[in-house]
Amino acid sequence: MNPMPKPPTMKDVAAAAGVALKTVSRHVNGATNIDPALASRIATAITELGYRHNLAAASIRPGRSAKVIGLVISDLANPYWSVLARSVERTLSENGYLLMTVSSEEDADRHRLLVDRLIAQRVDGLIVSPPRRDTTGWAADAAPLLPVVAIDRPLAPLLPSPTDAHPAAAPTPTPPAAEASAPLLTSPGADADAPHPTQPGAAADAPLVDTILADNAGGAEAATRELLRHGARRILFLGDSLELYTMRERNAGFRRALGLDPASDDDRASVATAHTAAEAAEVVTALLGTGRIDAVFAANNRASTGAVDAFTRAGTRLPLIGFDDFEAATLVRPGISVVAQDVAQMGETAAHAVLARLAGETPPPTTTTLRTRLVLRGSELP
Amino acid sequence: MNPMPKPPTMKDVAAAAGVALKTVSRHVNGATNIDPALASRIATAITELGYRHNLAAASIRPGRSAKVIGLVISDLANPYWSVLARSVERTLSENGYLLMTVSSEEDADRHRLLVDRLIAQRVDGLIVSPPRRDTTGWAADAAPLLPVVAIDRPLAPLLPSPTDAHPAAAPTPTPPAAEASAPLLTSPGADADAPHPTQPGAAADAPLVDTILADNAGGAEAATRELLRHGARRILFLGDSLELYTMRERNAGFRRALGLDPASDDDRASVATAHTAAEAAEVVTALLGTGRIDAVFAANNRASTGAVDAFTRAGTRLPLIGFDDFEAATLVRPGISVVAQDVAQMGETAAHAVLARLAGETPPPTTTTLRTRLVLRGSELP
DNA sequence: TTGTATGCGTTATCAC
DNA sequence: GTGATAACGCATACAA
């Protein structure tokens, strides 16, 4: 009693049905022109043998593919990414594609490894959130091979200038099949709407990838203006590391609303960095009652929950608006006002972008910026 | 200027390096005994041509596989499932496997379709949460083909034939996979279209699958006892449809704590069904102040947030304990007490179970029941 | 240590 | 409409 015997092949089915291999192939692929008598004999043989079509084998034929897309995000456990992944999955599923999701943990090397693995697996396309310190050149290597779509962040975000002086670039040669010296593709259409600062040492031309972003700066600016409108004067910007593109953008919008020179260091803008909700809560707790701040702009949902937590513990509160909606936002009083982004639409748009490329469309790469929505629930008030 | 030229193969590399195919194959697969001179020539050819190992093609060889596992859950957007999926992904990733996650939306037919698709894709193993009305016999078909692990719920027991109706169920200990004979669960339902013929030879016994569950009944019982201990007498059981295994189990634990006959209809136990948080909030709002209930056991996190929402709106509250921890639980006062289950451990255990089977271990199928933890934060008090 | 020949399961070509 | 046969990209006996 072998627990897992070798599965039957088309050949077995053909033999059992007394037809040729090709006829079975036709039947399996839903060809119309088959003698009904043979068709039913084949069908019988298939069920009797328990035959299963082998898509992996079929996919190695030229022109065929496994109809699988790879999705690289930073952490599937984060609700932001899981909702996005679900949206991608839904859209792809409607079009007959499966999705392979991997979490890069914001680690550039791991990110590179995962991208290479997905390419080795011969996925048809790649939807990728570029990692924090993106120096591996994965995009330049991948883009010539298959459709690549960047989500949430553009490729090659600008690193903080001071640290750029001596980038301890350890060019780890990823084994084996790696290090493909990217043929510098002369990009036909440069995206005008987003002036990407080129990295020192990196290729001057960005790889051909569609990009789907949210209007981080605009959303942050609107939120900050709303706080100002209600009398706030010393707003705390509470967010994650400014190494993250989204954080830089939100901070830029924040400073724009304050009328600050993006490059200056005006003390009207306090900035605090917190990676976890607990850290965010600590920061807020320490500042509460000192009079040094009179409002909080929480630049992601961990910062928001941290701030709310600090307020709840202290039994007092400050005007607050967060970036990204979150479940708890409606459960406290006053409700937490947020800059909401349409995560599901980002996923859907990204999926459609890959599908369009797979369908053969080859327009110049586009950058889509999705609008954000200011949802006021009361927490913006003094 | 072909945007996506045909990728180079091993043959191309071999030709470019002036060696045989086999040698390239060894190099790519990390073989040790290769002439350093040839190895470097191969490496050069690989980078020069931009060669990528094709795992899809390699996987069709006997004994080889793509090292991909399929995960079937109901909805990746639900934090419960996404945390679970992340945990599975992490464990698999550490062992060189990729994960394909699909959402069945609790639809049995869609579930069947997805399982079939994953099998066609030749995944190495399957981790599956059986859908609500599981009548397609997917498990019996899949289990002989590849390792299958059930998570969160056991496989649907063979549908009880009418003669099986012995309502005098002795108070047997719950686990494993036992005693799911919910009072309200009537006939197999409308779709008699697939009475699934038992395989010739294979009897009607359950397929060989490992199963990972949480102690739903035990957790619910502990929570209910805690509410009783603080004086509650008319506790509302607020949850999703009792068609769901977890709901039946939690309800069983709830009734056990109340000392109720599982089959009776004692009015000390009010049961309300709500699928969304909004519905749950409605139910609670309608009951608040009527005196008909004096505490709430929320049987999932949507019910919990709905109840909290209703409390917040009404400006009053009742003792409450929920099943499943949730983000907002610590942000309100009093903090929401919950029965917490270790979702990450469930994912890790499931992943290890498939990996063990793939490694050749063939013990009899086991059912693992993970302990739950009662986390008290204050909301259980009057 | 390296090369040759063959097969994996499927699909495409092109005669019949 | 159907069927032999040749790929597809890779890995493995087996021989050299």
Short mmCIF file of N, CA, C and O in Angstrom, two decimals, chain B residues 314-380:
data_model
loop_
_atom_site.label_atom_id
_atom_site.label_comp_id
_atom_site.label_asym_id
_atom_site.label_seq_id
_atom_site.Cartn_x
_atom_site.Cartn_y
_atom_site.Cartn_z
N ALA B 314 -23.93 53.85 23.07
CA ALA B 314 -24.98 53.97 24.08
C ALA B 314 -24.50 54.67 25.34
O ALA B 314 -25.30 55.10 26.17
N GLY B 315 -23.19 54.78 25.47
CA GLY B 315 -22.66 55.41 26.67
C GLY B 315 -22.82 54.54 27.90
O GLY B 315 -22.73 55.01 29.03
N THR B 316 -23.07 53.27 27.69
CA THR B 316 -23.17 52.33 28.80
C THR B 316 -22.50 51.04 28.36
O THR B 316 -22.07 50.93 27.23
N ARG B 317 -22.44 50.09 29.26
CA ARG B 317 -21.80 48.85 28.86
C ARG B 317 -22.25 47.68 29.73
O ARG B 317 -22.88 47.88 30.78
N LEU B 318 -21.92 46.50 29.29
CA LEU B 318 -22.18 45.29 30.06
C LEU B 318 -20.86 44.53 30.16
O LEU B 318 -19.95 44.75 29.36
N PRO B 319 -20.76 43.65 31.12
CA PRO B 319 -19.58 42.77 31.15
C PRO B 319 -19.44 42.06 29.82
O PRO B 319 -20.43 41.59 29.26
N LEU B 320 -18.18 41.98 29.35
CA LEU B 320 -17.95 41.43 28.01
C LEU B 320 -16.64 40.67 27.96
O LEU B 320 -15.63 41.11 28.49
N ILE B 321 -16.68 39.52 27.34
CA ILE B 321 -15.44 38.82 26.98
C ILE B 321 -15.58 38.36 25.54
O ILE B 321 -16.65 37.90 25.13
N GLY B 322 -14.52 38.52 24.78
CA GLY B 322 -14.56 38.13 23.38
C GLY B 322 -13.66 36.94 23.09
O GLY B 322 -12.78 36.61 23.88
N PHE B 323 -13.89 36.33 21.95
CA PHE B 323 -12.99 35.25 21.50
C PHE B 323 -12.11 35.82 20.39
O PHE B 323 -12.62 36.44 19.46
N ASP B 324 -10.83 35.59 20.50
CA ASP B 324 -9.82 36.13 19.60
C ASP B 324 -9.41 37.52 20.06
O ASP B 324 -10.25 38.39 20.25
N ASP B 325 -8.14 37.71 20.20
CA ASP B 325 -7.66 39.03 20.57
C ASP B 325 -7.78 39.96 19.36
O ASP B 325 -7.82 39.50 18.22
N PHE B 326 -7.86 41.24 19.60
CA PHE B 326 -7.92 42.18 18.48
C PHE B 326 -7.28 43.49 18.88
O PHE B 326 -7.19 43.83 20.05
N GLU B 327 -6.84 44.19 17.88
CA GLU B 327 -6.02 45.38 18.07
C GLU B 327 -6.65 46.39 19.02
O GLU B 327 -6.00 46.94 19.90
N ALA B 328 -7.94 46.62 18.84
CA ALA B 328 -8.58 47.68 19.60
C ALA B 328 -8.79 47.32 21.06
O ALA B 328 -9.14 48.18 21.87
N ALA B 329 -8.56 46.07 21.39
CA ALA B 329 -8.94 45.58 22.72
C ALA B 329 -8.27 46.35 23.85
O ALA B 329 -8.82 46.48 24.94
N THR B 330 -7.08 46.87 23.59
CA THR B 330 -6.37 47.56 24.67
C THR B 330 -6.57 49.07 24.63
O THR B 330 -6.07 49.79 25.48
N LEU B 331 -7.28 49.55 23.62
CA LEU B 331 -7.38 51.00 23.44
C LEU B 331 -8.61 51.59 24.10
O LEU B 331 -8.75 52.81 24.17
N VAL B 332 -9.52 50.77 24.55
CA VAL B 332 -10.71 51.31 25.19
C VAL B 332 -10.65 51.03 26.67
O VAL B 332 -9.89 50.17 27.13
N ARG B 333 -11.44 51.78 27.44
CA ARG B 333 -11.48 51.58 28.88
C ARG B 333 -12.87 51.16 29.29
O ARG B 333 -13.82 51.84 28.95
N PRO B 334 -13.06 50.06 30.00
CA PRO B 334 -11.98 49.13 30.35
C PRO B 334 -11.49 48.37 29.15
O PRO B 334 -12.20 48.24 28.16
N GLY B 335 -10.26 47.85 29.23
CA GLY B 335 -9.73 47.02 28.16
C GLY B 335 -10.60 45.79 27.97
O GLY B 335 -11.22 45.30 28.90
N ILE B 336 -10.68 45.33 26.73
CA ILE B 336 -11.55 44.20 26.43
C ILE B 336 -10.85 42.88 26.74
O ILE B 336 -9.80 42.58 26.19
N SER B 337 -11.47 42.10 27.60
CA SER B 337 -10.93 40.78 27.92
C SER B 337 -11.26 39.81 26.80
O SER B 337 -12.33 39.88 26.20
N VAL B 338 -10.32 38.94 26.51
CA VAL B 338 -10.53 38.03 25.38
C VAL B 338 -9.98 36.65 25.66
O VAL B 338 -9.11 36.47 26.53
N VAL B 339 -10.49 35.70 24.93
CA VAL B 339 -9.87 34.39 24.83
C VAL B 339 -8.90 34.47 23.66
O VAL B 339 -9.32 34.61 22.52
N ALA B 340 -7.61 34.46 23.96
CA ALA B 340 -6.62 34.62 22.89
C ALA B 340 -6.15 33.26 22.42
O ALA B 340 -5.88 32.37 23.23
N GLN B 341 -6.09 33.10 21.11
CA GLN B 341 -5.49 31.87 20.60
C GLN B 341 -4.19 32.22 19.89
O GLN B 341 -4.03 33.31 19.36
N ASP B 342 -3.28 31.28 19.92
CA ASP B 342 -1.96 31.54 19.34
C ASP B 342 -1.99 31.20 17.85
O ASP B 342 -1.63 30.12 17.43
N VAL B 343 -2.41 32.20 17.09
CA VAL B 343 -2.58 31.97 15.65
C VAL B 343 -1.26 31.64 14.99
O VAL B 343 -1.17 30.77 14.13
N ALA B 344 -0.23 32.35 15.40
CA ALA B 344 1.08 32.11 14.79
C ALA B 344 1.53 30.68 15.02
O ALA B 344 2.07 30.03 14.13
N GLN B 345 1.27 30.19 16.21
CA GLN B 345 1.68 28.82 16.47
C GLN B 345 0.88 27.82 15.64
O GLN B 345 1.39 26.78 15.24
N MET B 346 -0.38 28.15 15.41
CA MET B 346 -1.17 27.27 14.57
C MET B 346 -0.56 27.16 13.18
O MET B 346 -0.42 26.07 12.61
N GLY B 347 -0.16 28.31 12.64
CA GLY B 347 0.45 28.31 11.32
C GLY B 347 1.76 27.55 11.30
O GLY B 347 2.02 26.74 10.40
N GLU B 348 2.56 27.78 12.31
CA GLU B 348 3.85 27.11 12.38
C GLU B 348 3.67 25.60 12.51
O GLU B 348 4.35 24.81 11.83
N THR B 349 2.74 25.21 13.36
CA THR B 349 2.50 23.78 13.54
C THR B 349 2.02 23.13 12.25
O THR B 349 2.47 22.04 11.87
N ALA B 350 1.14 23.82 11.58
CA ALA B 350 0.63 23.28 10.31
C ALA B 350 1.75 23.13 9.29
O ALA B 350 1.87 22.10 8.62
N ALA B 351 2.58 24.15 9.21
CA ALA B 351 3.68 24.10 8.25
C ALA B 351 4.62 22.95 8.57
O ALA B 351 5.04 22.19 7.69
N HIS B 352 4.93 22.80 9.84
CA HIS B 352 5.82 21.69 10.22
C HIS B 352 5.18 20.34 9.93
O HIS B 352 5.88 19.38 9.59
N ALA B 353 3.88 20.27 10.06
CA ALA B 353 3.20 19.01 9.77
C ALA B 353 3.37 18.63 8.30
O ALA B 353 3.70 17.48 7.98
N VAL B 354 3.17 19.59 7.39
CA VAL B 354 3.37 19.27 5.97
C VAL B 354 4.81 18.91 5.70
O VAL B 354 5.10 17.95 4.99
N LEU B 355 5.71 19.70 6.27
CA LEU B 355 7.12 19.46 6.01
C LEU B 355 7.53 18.06 6.49
O LEU B 355 8.32 17.38 5.83
N ALA B 356 6.99 17.66 7.62
CA ALA B 356 7.31 16.33 8.14
C ALA B 356 6.85 15.25 7.17
O ALA B 356 7.58 14.31 6.86
N ARG B 357 5.65 15.40 6.67
CA ARG B 357 5.14 14.43 5.68
C ARG B 357 6.01 14.44 4.43
O ARG B 357 6.30 13.39 3.85
N LEU B 358 6.39 15.62 4.01
CA LEU B 358 7.21 15.72 2.81
C LEU B 358 8.59 15.10 3.03
O LEU B 358 9.22 14.60 2.10
N ALA B 359 9.01 15.12 4.30
CA ALA B 359 10.30 14.53 4.61
C ALA B 359 10.19 13.01 4.69
O ALA B 359 11.18 12.33 4.97
N GLY B 360 8.99 12.50 4.48
CA GLY B 360 8.85 11.07 4.43
C GLY B 360 8.25 10.44 5.67
O GLY B 360 7.97 9.25 5.68
N GLU B 361 8.06 11.23 6.70
CA GLU B 361 7.45 10.67 7.90
C GLU B 361 6.00 10.29 7.62
O GLU B 361 5.26 11.05 7.02
N THR B 362 5.61 9.11 8.08
CA THR B 362 4.24 8.69 7.83
C THR B 362 3.59 8.09 9.06
O THR B 362 3.11 6.96 9.04
N PRO B 363 3.55 8.87 10.13
CA PRO B 363 2.81 8.40 11.30
C PRO B 363 1.31 8.50 11.00
O PRO B 363 0.92 9.16 10.04
N PRO B 364 0.51 7.86 11.80
CA PRO B 364 -0.94 8.04 11.61
C PRO B 364 -1.29 9.51 11.80
O PRO B 364 -0.59 10.23 12.51
N PRO B 365 -2.35 9.95 11.15
CA PRO B 365 -2.71 11.36 11.23
C PRO B 365 -3.02 11.79 12.66
O PRO B 365 -3.65 11.05 13.40
N THR B 366 -2.56 12.96 13.02
CA THR B 366 -2.78 13.43 14.38
C THR B 366 -3.63 14.70 14.38
O THR B 366 -3.63 15.45 13.42
N THR B 367 -4.32 14.90 15.46
CA THR B 367 -5.05 16.16 15.66
C THR B 367 -4.43 16.90 16.82
O THR B 367 -4.34 16.38 17.93
N THR B 368 -3.94 18.08 16.56
CA THR B 368 -3.33 18.89 17.60
C THR B 368 -4.29 19.99 18.03
O THR B 368 -4.80 20.73 17.19
N THR B 369 -4.55 20.04 19.31
CA THR B 369 -5.43 21.10 19.80
C THR B 369 -4.62 22.09 20.61
O THR B 369 -4.02 21.73 21.63
N LEU B 370 -4.57 23.31 20.16
CA LEU B 370 -3.75 24.33 20.82
C LEU B 370 -4.54 24.99 21.95
O LEU B 370 -5.71 25.32 21.81
N ARG B 371 -3.84 25.20 23.02
CA ARG B 371 -4.47 25.83 24.17
C ARG B 371 -4.82 27.27 23.88
O ARG B 371 -4.14 27.95 23.12
N THR B 372 -5.87 27.75 24.51
CA THR B 372 -6.20 29.18 24.44
C THR B 372 -5.85 29.81 25.79
O THR B 372 -5.63 29.12 26.78
N ARG B 373 -5.85 31.13 25.80
CA ARG B 373 -5.44 31.85 27.00
C ARG B 373 -6.49 32.90 27.31
O ARG B 373 -6.89 33.67 26.43
N LEU B 374 -6.94 32.95 28.53
CA LEU B 374 -7.93 33.95 28.92
C LEU B 374 -7.18 35.21 29.36
O LEU B 374 -6.46 35.20 30.35
N VAL B 375 -7.33 36.26 28.59
CA VAL B 375 -6.63 37.51 28.89
C VAL B 375 -7.63 38.50 29.48
O VAL B 375 -8.50 39.02 28.77
N LEU B 376 -7.49 38.77 30.74
CA LEU B 376 -8.46 39.66 31.41
C LEU B 376 -7.95 41.09 31.44
O LEU B 376 -6.84 41.36 31.90
N ARG B 377 -8.76 42.00 30.96
CA ARG B 377 -8.36 43.40 30.91
C ARG B 377 -9.35 44.32 31.62
O ARG B 377 -9.17 45.53 31.62
N GLY B 378 -10.40 43.75 32.14
CA GLY B 378 -11.34 44.58 32.90
C GLY B 378 -12.77 44.53 32.40
O GLY B 378 -13.72 44.74 33.16
N SER B 379 -12.93 44.24 31.12
CA SER B 379 -14.28 44.31 30.56
C SER B 379 -15.19 43.18 31.06
O SER B 379 -16.39 43.20 30.81
N GLU B 380 -14.61 42.22 31.79
CA GLU B 380 -15.44 41.14 32.30
C GLU B 380 -16.19 41.56 33.57
O GLU B 380 -17.11 40.88 34.01
#
